[in-house]
Amino acid sequence: MERGRGAKGKLTLAAITVAAASMIAAGCAQSAPQEQAAPDEPVYENSLAEAEAYLEEVNARQDEINREYAPEIRTLKDGTKVQRTPSEYECYHWSKPYWGGTSYNNYFLDADNRGCNACHEDLADTLRNMEYTHLTVWNDYLQPWITVDQCMLCHSEDDGYEMGTLMHAVHYGERVRTTFEERGGQCMSCHNMTEGGQGIELWDQVKYDHMDGVVKVEDVQGDFVFDQDTTVPGEELFTYDWVHSDYDHLIKIMGKNRLNLEMPLDVVENWEINMSGLVNKPFTAKLGDLIKEAESAGVTVTKLSKMECLDNMPGAAGIGQVEITGIPFTWLLEKAGGAQDGFTGVIFDRQEFHNDVHHSTRGVAENKFANVYLVYKIDGKRLTPSQGAPCINWVEACDAQGNIKQCRGYILTDEDKDWAAVLECGFNNYGTGPYMNKPNVTVLKVPEGKIIETGKPFTFEGYADAFDEAVTTIEFSMDNGKTWTTFDLGQTDPRQWVYWHFTWTPESDGSYVLMARGITETGLVSEEPQKVMVTAKSNLEA
């Protein structure tokens, strides 16, 4: 790393040689004006002093590199400051035997310029602002931090929208290739290449294993509390805005993510509910009349209940808990004279089937009848289009596929169905592998690299759920899963979510990665724990 020292000596010698040659050639001619003398070369006391001076130059340049490649600090649109790449406090490398350096992650790995958030400050905004409408996977109330992990469930080989095919086409296709390349986009922007047999990896999924400066905390300690009473406002209940037909699209347009309209009251009152199939006394009733009859009979139920989408990955927010008011399906069945012999279960009838497409059918076997309600109020108010107005079928302790909007009633059937597969209660790659989101323990409201204050308590918060199973344990790790700190919940109610808070204090500056996982009553353990990084600083203004 000789920074011009040898070249400087050669230039000086060359200058003397050229000057001497000029004098000889000039002979007795008039002398040219004398050139200004070169500055004196440093004179060192000995070779050690010369080496020390040279080392000072090397260190000065290294400090300059450290400043130039220091991790970027960004301010998000809501004012939150983040540092996505760890600073390398007291990290040792064979090529960097000194303290305080901070250049490996960016100088060598180029970490600030890699991963989705290098270009997309917030993936939620990216999806929200697409010209071609994306499912509404963001949630402004719960504030998940959307990552590539959550994209992987839907964009898999099974549904034809496989992630690799889609993302390479999106970034290198004719429509956006120029923009991607102008911003420096290349393979390394998204991928990591290894020699360890792992091949090409997604950088966002492995970066914490490769970057320096992540502080490991063995047996991380903190204060933990949880409850099952936390709710979200009814108007904030998640809706993915699935579109299976033009009618579905119409309801989506009426919903909170588009025009935010109300369903006309006469439509609500005159909406027809049918009890048909293998019942002894099939009937059709107007929703308004049915509600009055059920309320007069004192059979309506008001309670707290959670709803979680089958496709809700750890880190996502396709979940919510609200107060529902509804008519028990068991009362409707009794009003229909009970079931005939030979029935196997009930199919939920929805308005979509009465229009232009038959997408799928949802239902349950008899052992879940007590979990089914025809819900017509949330938080004591009649439903909005986003909530399923005029009424929504609601199945407790199950995935939200059964919570069909614009419910038209119930059909008792003798079909030989695999009822467990009709409502899957957890995504396991369509039965071919372990559950990816059962149990699901998610940290909310922490954008990647959120800057927090060293020495001050910081509270992580989130939820835990396992669809039809109770979550009995939540565990945290800050050393990449080497050790886990366990909190026993006791026997929880699977019809409601677990909402938790974990308060921890960073003792020193640095980046910390929290992993969270859960265990269910049957021993299921989170297969892919979420990882969340925060960056602790003593000086929040630095």
Coordinates of C-alpha atoms in Angstrom, one line a residue:
M1 CA 0.0 0.0 0.0
E2 CA 2.8 2.5 -0.9
R3 CA 0.8 5.6 -1.6
G4 CA 3.2 7.4 -4.2
R5 CA 6.2 7.3 -2.0
G6 CA 8.4 5.3 -4.4
A7 CA 7.0 7.2 -7.4
K8 CA 7.8 10.5 -5.7
G9 CA 11.5 9.4 -5.4
K10 CA 11.7 8.4 -9.0
L11 CA 10.2 11.7 -10.2
T12 CA 12.8 13.7 -8.2
L13 CA 15.7 11.7 -9.7
A14 CA 14.2 12.2 -13.2
A15 CA 14.0 16.0 -12.6
I16 CA 17.7 16.2 -11.6
T17 CA 18.7 14.2 -14.6
V18 CA 16.7 16.3 -17.0
A19 CA 18.1 19.5 -15.5
A20 CA 21.7 18.4 -15.8
A21 CA 21.2 17.4 -19.5
S22 CA 19.7 20.8 -20.2
M23 CA 22.8 22.6 -18.8
I24 CA 25.2 20.6 -20.9
A25 CA 23.2 21.2 -24.0
A26 CA 23.1 24.9 -23.3
G27 CA 26.9 25.3 -23.4
C28 CA 27.9 29.0 -23.2
A29 CA 24.4 30.2 -24.0
Q30 CA 22.6 32.6 -21.6
S31 CA 21.5 30.8 -18.5
A32 CA 17.8 30.1 -18.0
P33 CA 16.1 31.5 -14.9
Q34 CA 16.8 29.2 -11.9
E35 CA 13.9 26.9 -11.1
Q36 CA 12.4 26.9 -7.6
A37 CA 14.0 24.2 -5.4
A38 CA 11.9 21.2 -4.6
P39 CA 10.8 20.9 -1.0
D40 CA 13.1 19.0 1.3
E41 CA 12.5 15.3 1.7
P42 CA 11.6 14.3 5.3
V43 CA 14.7 13.4 7.2
Y44 CA 14.1 10.5 9.6
E45 CA 16.1 9.7 12.7
N46 CA 16.2 6.0 11.8
S47 CA 14.3 3.4 9.9
L48 CA 11.8 2.8 12.7
A49 CA 10.8 6.5 12.6
E50 CA 10.4 6.3 8.9
A51 CA 8.1 3.2 9.3
E52 CA 6.1 5.0 12.0
A53 CA 5.5 8.0 9.7
Y54 CA 4.5 5.7 6.9
L55 CA 2.1 3.8 9.2
E56 CA 0.5 7.1 10.2
E57 CA -0.3 7.8 6.5
V58 CA -1.8 4.3 6.1
N59 CA -4.0 4.7 9.2
A60 CA -5.1 8.2 8.0
R61 CA -6.2 6.7 4.7
Q62 CA -7.9 3.8 6.5
D63 CA -9.8 6.3 8.6
E64 CA -10.8 8.1 5.5
I65 CA -12.1 4.9 4.0
N66 CA -14.1 4.2 7.2
R67 CA -15.7 7.6 7.0
E68 CA -16.4 7.2 3.3
Y69 CA -18.0 3.7 3.7
A70 CA -19.7 4.3 7.1
P71 CA -23.2 2.7 7.1
E72 CA -25.9 5.0 5.8
I73 CA -28.4 6.5 8.3
R74 CA -31.8 7.1 6.7
T75 CA -34.9 9.0 7.9
L76 CA -38.1 7.3 6.8
K77 CA -41.2 9.3 5.8
D78 CA -42.6 8.9 9.3
G79 CA -39.5 10.3 10.9
T80 CA -38.0 7.0 12.1
K81 CA -34.2 6.8 11.7
V82 CA -32.7 3.5 10.6
Q83 CA -29.3 2.1 9.9
R84 CA -29.6 -1.0 7.8
T85 CA -25.9 -2.1 7.9
P86 CA -24.2 -2.7 11.3
S87 CA -21.3 -0.6 12.4
E88 CA -18.2 -2.8 13.1
Y89 CA -17.3 -1.8 16.7
E90 CA -14.3 -3.8 17.9
C91 CA -14.5 -6.3 15.1
Y92 CA -11.2 -8.1 14.2
H93 CA -10.1 -9.2 10.7
W94 CA -6.8 -10.6 9.6
S95 CA -6.5 -7.6 7.2
K96 CA -7.8 -5.1 9.8
P97 CA -6.1 -5.6 13.2
Y98 CA -7.3 -2.4 14.8
W99 CA -10.3 -1.1 16.8
G100 CA -13.1 1.1 15.7
G101 CA -13.0 0.2 12.0
T102 CA -16.3 0.2 10.1
S103 CA -15.6 -0.6 6.4
Y104 CA -15.9 -4.4 5.9
N105 CA -19.7 -4.5 5.5
N106 CA -19.8 -1.7 3.0
Y107 CA -16.2 -1.5 1.5
F108 CA -16.1 -5.2 0.7
L109 CA -19.7 -6.5 0.9
D110 CA -21.4 -3.3 -0.4
A111 CA -24.2 -4.0 2.1
D112 CA -25.9 -0.6 2.0
N113 CA -26.6 -1.2 -1.7
R114 CA -28.0 -4.7 -1.4
G115 CA -31.4 -6.1 -0.6
C116 CA -34.9 -4.8 -1.3
N117 CA -34.6 -1.8 1.0
A118 CA -31.5 -0.5 -0.8
C119 CA -33.8 0.8 -3.5
H120 CA -37.3 0.4 -2.0
E121 CA -37.4 2.4 1.3
D122 CA -40.6 0.6 2.3
L123 CA -42.0 -2.4 0.3
A124 CA -45.4 -1.6 1.6
D125 CA -45.3 1.7 -0.3
T126 CA -43.9 -0.1 -3.4
L127 CA -46.8 -2.5 -3.4
R128 CA -49.4 0.1 -2.6
N129 CA -48.3 2.3 -5.5
M130 CA -48.2 -0.4 -8.2
E131 CA -50.2 0.5 -11.3
Y132 CA -51.4 -3.1 -11.5
T133 CA -53.2 -3.6 -8.2
H134 CA -51.5 -5.8 -5.7
L135 CA -53.2 -7.6 -2.8
T136 CA -53.5 -5.4 0.2
V137 CA -50.8 -7.1 2.4
W138 CA -49.8 -3.9 4.1
N139 CA -51.5 -2.9 7.4
D140 CA -51.2 0.7 8.5
Y141 CA -52.5 0.0 12.0
L142 CA -50.3 -3.0 13.0
Q143 CA -47.3 -1.7 11.0
P144 CA -45.5 -4.8 9.9
W145 CA -42.2 -4.4 8.1
I146 CA -42.7 -6.2 4.9
T147 CA -39.7 -8.3 3.7
V148 CA -39.0 -10.8 1.0
D149 CA -39.8 -13.6 3.5
Q150 CA -43.5 -12.7 3.3
C151 CA -43.4 -12.5 -0.5
M152 CA -42.1 -16.1 -0.7
L153 CA -45.2 -17.8 0.5
C154 CA -47.5 -16.5 -2.3
H155 CA -44.8 -16.4 -4.9
S156 CA -43.9 -20.1 -4.9
E157 CA -43.8 -22.8 -7.5
D158 CA -47.3 -24.0 -6.5
D159 CA -49.2 -21.0 -7.8
G160 CA -47.3 -20.3 -11.0
Y161 CA -46.1 -16.9 -9.8
E162 CA -42.7 -18.2 -8.7
M163 CA -40.5 -15.7 -7.1
G164 CA -37.3 -16.0 -9.1
T165 CA -39.1 -16.0 -12.5
L166 CA -41.2 -13.0 -11.5
M167 CA -38.5 -10.8 -9.8
H168 CA -35.9 -11.3 -12.6
A169 CA -38.5 -10.4 -15.2
V170 CA -39.7 -7.4 -13.1
H171 CA -36.2 -6.0 -12.7
Y172 CA -34.7 -6.8 -16.1
G173 CA -37.8 -6.6 -18.3
E174 CA -38.2 -4.0 -20.9
R175 CA -40.6 -1.9 -18.8
V176 CA -38.2 -1.2 -15.9
R177 CA -34.7 -2.5 -16.9
T178 CA -33.3 0.9 -17.6
T179 CA -34.4 2.3 -14.3
F180 CA -32.9 -0.7 -12.4
E181 CA -29.6 -0.5 -14.2
E182 CA -29.4 3.3 -13.9
R183 CA -29.6 2.8 -10.1
G184 CA -26.7 0.4 -10.2
G185 CA -28.9 -2.7 -10.1
Q186 CA -27.2 -6.1 -10.8
C187 CA -27.2 -9.7 -9.6
M188 CA -25.4 -8.8 -6.4
S189 CA -28.2 -6.3 -5.5
C190 CA -30.5 -9.2 -4.6
H191 CA -28.3 -12.3 -4.3
N192 CA -25.4 -13.7 -2.3
M193 CA -23.1 -16.3 -3.9
T194 CA -21.3 -18.8 -1.7
E195 CA -18.7 -21.5 -2.0
G196 CA -20.2 -23.6 0.7
G197 CA -22.7 -25.6 -1.4
Q198 CA -25.6 -23.2 -0.8
G199 CA -25.4 -21.8 -4.3
I200 CA -27.2 -18.5 -5.0
E201 CA -29.0 -17.2 -1.9
L202 CA -31.3 -14.2 -1.4
W203 CA -29.2 -11.6 0.3
D204 CA -32.0 -10.4 2.5
Q205 CA -32.5 -13.9 4.0
V206 CA -28.8 -14.5 4.9
K207 CA -27.2 -11.1 5.4
Y208 CA -27.2 -11.2 9.2
D209 CA -25.0 -14.4 8.9
H210 CA -22.4 -12.6 6.7
M211 CA -22.2 -9.1 7.9
D212 CA -19.8 -8.1 10.7
G213 CA -20.9 -6.1 13.8
V214 CA -24.0 -7.9 14.9
V215 CA -23.8 -8.0 18.7
K216 CA -24.6 -11.5 20.1
V217 CA -26.3 -11.6 23.5
E218 CA -26.4 -15.0 25.2
D219 CA -29.7 -15.8 27.1
V220 CA -31.1 -12.3 26.3
Q221 CA -33.0 -10.9 29.3
G222 CA -36.0 -8.6 29.5
D223 CA -39.5 -8.1 30.9
F224 CA -42.3 -10.0 29.2
V225 CA -46.0 -9.6 29.4
F226 CA -48.9 -10.7 27.2
D227 CA -52.7 -10.6 27.0
Q228 CA -55.5 -12.0 24.8
D229 CA -57.7 -8.9 25.1
T230 CA -55.9 -6.5 22.8
T231 CA -58.0 -5.5 19.8
V232 CA -57.7 -3.5 16.7
P233 CA -60.4 -0.9 15.7
G234 CA -63.0 -2.6 13.5
E235 CA -62.2 -0.2 10.6
E236 CA -58.6 -1.3 10.8
L237 CA -59.3 -5.0 10.5
F238 CA -57.1 -6.4 7.8
T239 CA -58.5 -7.2 4.4
Y240 CA -56.3 -8.6 1.6
D241 CA -58.9 -7.5 -1.0
W242 CA -58.8 -10.8 -2.8
V243 CA -60.4 -10.6 -6.3
H244 CA -62.0 -13.7 -7.7
S245 CA -64.7 -12.2 -9.9
D246 CA -66.1 -8.9 -11.1
Y247 CA -68.5 -8.9 -8.1
D248 CA -65.6 -9.3 -5.8
H249 CA -63.8 -6.5 -7.5
L250 CA -66.9 -4.3 -7.1
I251 CA -66.9 -4.9 -3.3
K252 CA -63.2 -4.2 -3.2
I253 CA -63.8 -0.8 -4.9
M254 CA -66.4 0.0 -2.3
G255 CA -64.0 -0.9 0.5
K256 CA -61.7 1.1 2.7
N257 CA -58.7 0.8 0.3
R258 CA -60.6 2.5 -2.6
L259 CA -63.8 4.5 -2.3
N260 CA -64.7 3.6 1.3
L261 CA -68.4 3.6 0.8
E262 CA -71.3 2.2 2.9
M263 CA -73.5 -0.7 1.8
P264 CA -77.0 0.8 1.3
L265 CA -79.2 0.0 4.3
D266 CA -82.0 -1.5 2.2
V267 CA -79.5 -4.0 0.7
V268 CA -78.6 -5.0 4.3
E269 CA -82.1 -5.4 5.5
N270 CA -83.3 -7.3 2.4
W271 CA -80.2 -9.5 2.0
E272 CA -81.4 -13.1 1.9
I273 CA -80.0 -15.9 4.0
N274 CA -80.7 -19.5 3.0
M275 CA -80.6 -22.7 5.0
S276 CA -80.7 -25.5 2.5
G277 CA -79.3 -29.0 1.7
L278 CA -79.8 -31.8 4.2
V279 CA -81.9 -29.9 6.7
N280 CA -85.4 -30.9 7.7
K281 CA -87.0 -27.4 7.2
P282 CA -85.1 -25.4 4.5
F283 CA -85.8 -21.7 4.7
T284 CA -85.0 -18.3 3.3
A285 CA -85.1 -15.2 5.5
K286 CA -84.3 -11.5 5.1
L287 CA -81.2 -10.6 7.1
G288 CA -83.0 -7.8 8.9
D289 CA -85.8 -10.1 10.0
L290 CA -83.4 -12.8 11.0
I291 CA -81.4 -10.4 13.2
K292 CA -84.5 -9.2 15.0
E293 CA -85.7 -12.7 15.7
A294 CA -82.3 -13.9 17.0
E295 CA -82.0 -10.8 19.2
S296 CA -85.5 -11.2 20.5
A297 CA -84.7 -14.9 21.3
G298 CA -81.6 -13.8 23.2
V299 CA -79.3 -16.1 21.2
T300 CA -77.0 -13.5 19.6
V301 CA -73.4 -13.6 20.8
T302 CA -71.0 -10.6 21.3
K303 CA -67.4 -11.6 22.0
L304 CA -63.7 -10.9 21.2
S305 CA -62.5 -13.1 18.3
K306 CA -59.4 -13.2 16.1
M307 CA -59.1 -13.8 12.4
E308 CA -55.8 -14.8 10.6
C309 CA -55.3 -15.5 6.9
L310 CA -53.8 -18.8 5.9
D311 CA -51.2 -16.9 3.9
N312 CA -50.1 -14.8 6.9
M313 CA -46.3 -15.3 7.3
P314 CA -44.2 -14.5 10.3
G315 CA -43.5 -10.8 10.1
A316 CA -46.8 -10.0 8.3
A317 CA -50.0 -8.6 9.6
G318 CA -52.8 -10.6 8.0
I319 CA -54.4 -10.9 11.4
G320 CA -56.6 -8.9 13.7
Q321 CA -58.8 -9.2 16.8
V322 CA -62.2 -7.4 17.1
E323 CA -65.5 -7.6 18.9
I324 CA -68.0 -9.5 16.8
T325 CA -71.7 -9.7 17.2
G326 CA -73.4 -12.6 15.4
I327 CA -76.0 -15.4 15.2
P328 CA -74.7 -18.9 16.1
F329 CA -74.9 -21.3 13.2
T330 CA -76.2 -23.9 15.7
W331 CA -79.3 -21.7 16.2
L332 CA -79.8 -21.4 12.5
L333 CA -79.6 -25.1 12.1
E334 CA -82.1 -25.6 14.9
K335 CA -84.4 -23.1 13.2
A336 CA -84.1 -25.2 10.0
G337 CA -85.4 -28.3 11.9
G338 CA -82.0 -29.8 12.4
A339 CA -79.9 -32.0 10.1
Q340 CA -81.0 -35.0 8.1
D341 CA -79.2 -38.3 8.5
G342 CA -76.1 -38.8 6.4
F343 CA -74.7 -35.3 6.3
T344 CA -71.0 -34.8 6.5
G345 CA -70.6 -31.1 7.0
V346 CA -71.8 -27.6 6.0
I347 CA -70.7 -25.5 3.0
F348 CA -70.7 -21.7 3.4
D349 CA -72.7 -20.1 0.6
R350 CA -71.4 -16.7 -0.7
Q351 CA -72.6 -14.1 -3.1
E352 CA -69.8 -14.7 -5.5
F353 CA -71.4 -18.1 -6.4
H354 CA -74.5 -16.2 -7.4
N355 CA -72.7 -14.2 -10.1
D356 CA -70.1 -15.1 -12.7
V357 CA -67.5 -17.5 -11.2
H358 CA -67.2 -20.6 -8.9
H359 CA -63.8 -20.2 -7.4
S360 CA -63.9 -22.5 -4.4
T361 CA -66.0 -23.7 -1.5
R362 CA -65.4 -23.5 2.2
G363 CA -67.0 -25.3 5.0
V364 CA -66.5 -27.3 8.2
A365 CA -67.4 -30.7 9.6
E366 CA -69.8 -31.1 12.5
N367 CA -67.1 -30.9 15.2
K368 CA -66.6 -27.2 14.3
F369 CA -70.3 -26.1 14.1
A370 CA -70.1 -24.4 17.5
N371 CA -67.3 -22.1 16.1
V372 CA -69.4 -20.7 13.3
Y373 CA -71.3 -17.4 13.5
L374 CA -73.2 -15.3 11.0
V375 CA -71.7 -11.9 12.0
Y376 CA -73.5 -8.7 11.2
K377 CA -71.7 -6.2 13.6
I378 CA -68.1 -5.5 14.4
D379 CA -67.4 -3.2 17.4
G380 CA -71.2 -2.7 17.7
K381 CA -71.5 -1.2 14.2
R382 CA -73.0 -2.7 11.0
L383 CA -70.4 -4.0 8.7
T384 CA -68.6 -2.0 6.0
P385 CA -67.9 -3.5 2.6
S386 CA -64.3 -4.3 3.6
Q387 CA -65.6 -6.2 6.6
G388 CA -68.0 -8.2 4.5
A389 CA -71.3 -6.3 4.5
P390 CA -74.1 -7.1 4.7
C391 CA -72.8 -10.1 6.8
I392 CA -69.8 -12.3 7.0
N393 CA -69.5 -15.9 8.0
W394 CA -67.1 -16.2 10.9
V395 CA -65.2 -19.4 11.9
E396 CA -63.3 -19.2 15.2
A397 CA -59.9 -21.0 15.7
C398 CA -59.5 -21.5 12.0
D399 CA -57.9 -19.8 9.0
A400 CA -59.8 -16.9 7.4
Q401 CA -60.7 -18.8 4.2
G402 CA -63.9 -19.7 6.0
N403 CA -64.7 -16.1 6.9
I404 CA -66.5 -15.5 3.6
K405 CA -67.8 -12.0 2.9
Q406 CA -71.3 -11.3 1.7
C407 CA -72.5 -14.6 3.1
R408 CA -75.7 -16.0 1.6
G409 CA -76.2 -18.9 4.1
Y410 CA -75.4 -22.5 4.6
I411 CA -75.8 -25.8 2.7
L412 CA -75.7 -29.1 4.6
T413 CA -74.0 -31.7 2.4
D414 CA -73.3 -35.4 2.3
E415 CA -70.2 -34.9 0.2
D416 CA -67.1 -37.0 1.1
K417 CA -64.8 -34.1 1.7
D418 CA -61.4 -33.9 3.5
W419 CA -62.7 -31.2 5.8
A420 CA -59.3 -30.6 7.4
A421 CA -58.0 -29.6 3.9
V422 CA -61.0 -27.4 3.2
L423 CA -59.9 -25.1 6.0
E424 CA -56.1 -25.7 6.4
C425 CA -55.3 -23.9 9.7
G426 CA -51.7 -23.2 8.7
F427 CA -49.7 -23.2 5.5
N428 CA -47.6 -26.3 5.0
N429 CA -46.9 -26.0 1.3
Y430 CA -50.1 -27.7 0.4
G431 CA -49.4 -30.7 2.6
T432 CA -45.9 -31.4 1.4
G433 CA -43.8 -29.9 4.2
P434 CA -43.8 -28.5 7.8
Y435 CA -45.9 -25.5 8.7
M436 CA -44.3 -22.2 7.7
N437 CA -46.6 -20.1 9.9
K438 CA -47.8 -22.3 12.7
P439 CA -47.1 -21.1 15.2
N440 CA -46.6 -17.6 14.0
V441 CA -44.7 -15.2 16.3
T442 CA -44.4 -11.8 14.7
V443 CA -42.6 -8.6 15.8
L444 CA -44.4 -5.4 14.7
K445 CA -43.5 -1.7 14.2
V446 CA -39.8 -2.3 13.8
P447 CA -38.4 -1.2 10.4
E448 CA -35.0 -2.8 9.6
G449 CA -32.2 -1.2 11.5
K450 CA -34.4 1.1 13.6
I451 CA -32.2 3.3 15.7
I452 CA -32.8 3.1 19.5
E453 CA -30.9 4.6 22.4
T454 CA -28.1 2.6 24.2
G455 CA -28.8 2.1 27.9
K456 CA -32.5 2.9 27.6
P457 CA -35.2 0.2 27.7
F458 CA -36.8 -0.6 24.3
T459 CA -40.0 -2.6 24.0
F460 CA -40.6 -5.0 21.1
E461 CA -44.2 -5.9 20.6
G462 CA -46.2 -8.3 18.4
Y463 CA -48.6 -11.2 18.3
A464 CA -48.5 -15.0 18.4
D465 CA -51.1 -17.3 16.9
A466 CA -51.4 -20.9 15.7
F467 CA -54.9 -20.9 14.1
D468 CA -56.7 -23.9 15.8
E469 CA -54.0 -24.6 18.4
A470 CA -53.1 -22.7 21.5
V471 CA -49.7 -21.0 21.7
T472 CA -48.2 -22.0 25.1
T473 CA -44.6 -20.7 24.9
I474 CA -42.8 -17.7 23.3
E475 CA -39.0 -17.7 23.0
F476 CA -36.5 -15.0 22.1
S477 CA -32.9 -15.2 21.0
M478 CA -30.2 -12.6 20.3
D479 CA -27.4 -15.0 19.4
N480 CA -28.8 -16.4 16.1
G481 CA -30.7 -19.2 17.9
K482 CA -27.8 -20.5 19.9
T483 CA -29.6 -19.8 23.1
W484 CA -33.3 -19.1 23.7
T485 CA -35.0 -17.3 26.6
T486 CA -38.4 -19.0 27.3
F487 CA -41.6 -17.5 28.6
D488 CA -44.4 -19.9 29.4
L489 CA -47.9 -18.6 28.7
G490 CA -49.9 -21.4 30.3
Q491 CA -53.1 -22.5 28.6
T492 CA -54.2 -19.8 26.1
D493 CA -57.4 -19.7 24.1
P494 CA -56.9 -20.4 20.4
R495 CA -60.0 -18.4 19.5
Q496 CA -58.0 -15.2 20.4
W497 CA -54.5 -14.1 19.5
V498 CA -51.7 -13.6 22.1
Y499 CA -50.5 -10.0 22.1
W500 CA -47.1 -9.7 23.8
H501 CA -44.5 -7.1 24.8
F502 CA -40.8 -7.7 25.5
T503 CA -38.8 -4.9 27.1
W504 CA -35.0 -5.2 26.8
T505 CA -32.1 -2.7 27.3
P506 CA -29.1 -2.6 24.9
E507 CA -25.9 -2.3 27.0
S508 CA -23.6 -1.1 24.3
D509 CA -23.7 0.5 20.9
G510 CA -24.2 -1.9 18.0
S511 CA -26.7 -3.8 15.9
Y512 CA -28.8 -6.5 17.6
V513 CA -30.9 -9.1 15.8
L514 CA -33.9 -10.4 17.7
M515 CA -35.4 -13.8 16.7
A516 CA -38.8 -14.8 18.0
R517 CA -40.5 -18.2 17.9
G518 CA -43.4 -20.0 19.5
I519 CA -44.5 -23.5 20.7
T520 CA -48.0 -24.8 20.6
E521 CA -49.9 -27.2 22.9
T522 CA -49.1 -30.1 20.6
G523 CA -45.4 -29.3 20.4
L524 CA -45.2 -27.5 17.1
V525 CA -42.3 -25.1 17.0
S526 CA -42.0 -22.1 14.6
E527 CA -40.2 -23.4 11.5
E528 CA -38.8 -20.1 10.3
P529 CA -38.5 -17.6 13.1
Q530 CA -38.7 -13.9 12.1
K531 CA -35.4 -11.9 12.5
V532 CA -35.6 -8.2 13.3
M533 CA -32.5 -5.9 13.6
V534 CA -32.3 -2.7 15.7
T535 CA -29.3 -0.4 15.9
A536 CA -28.4 1.0 19.4
K537 CA -26.5 4.3 19.6
S538 CA -25.4 6.4 22.5
N539 CA -25.7 9.6 20.5
L540 CA -29.0 9.6 18.6
E541 CA -27.9 12.7 16.6
A542 CA -24.7 11.1 15.2

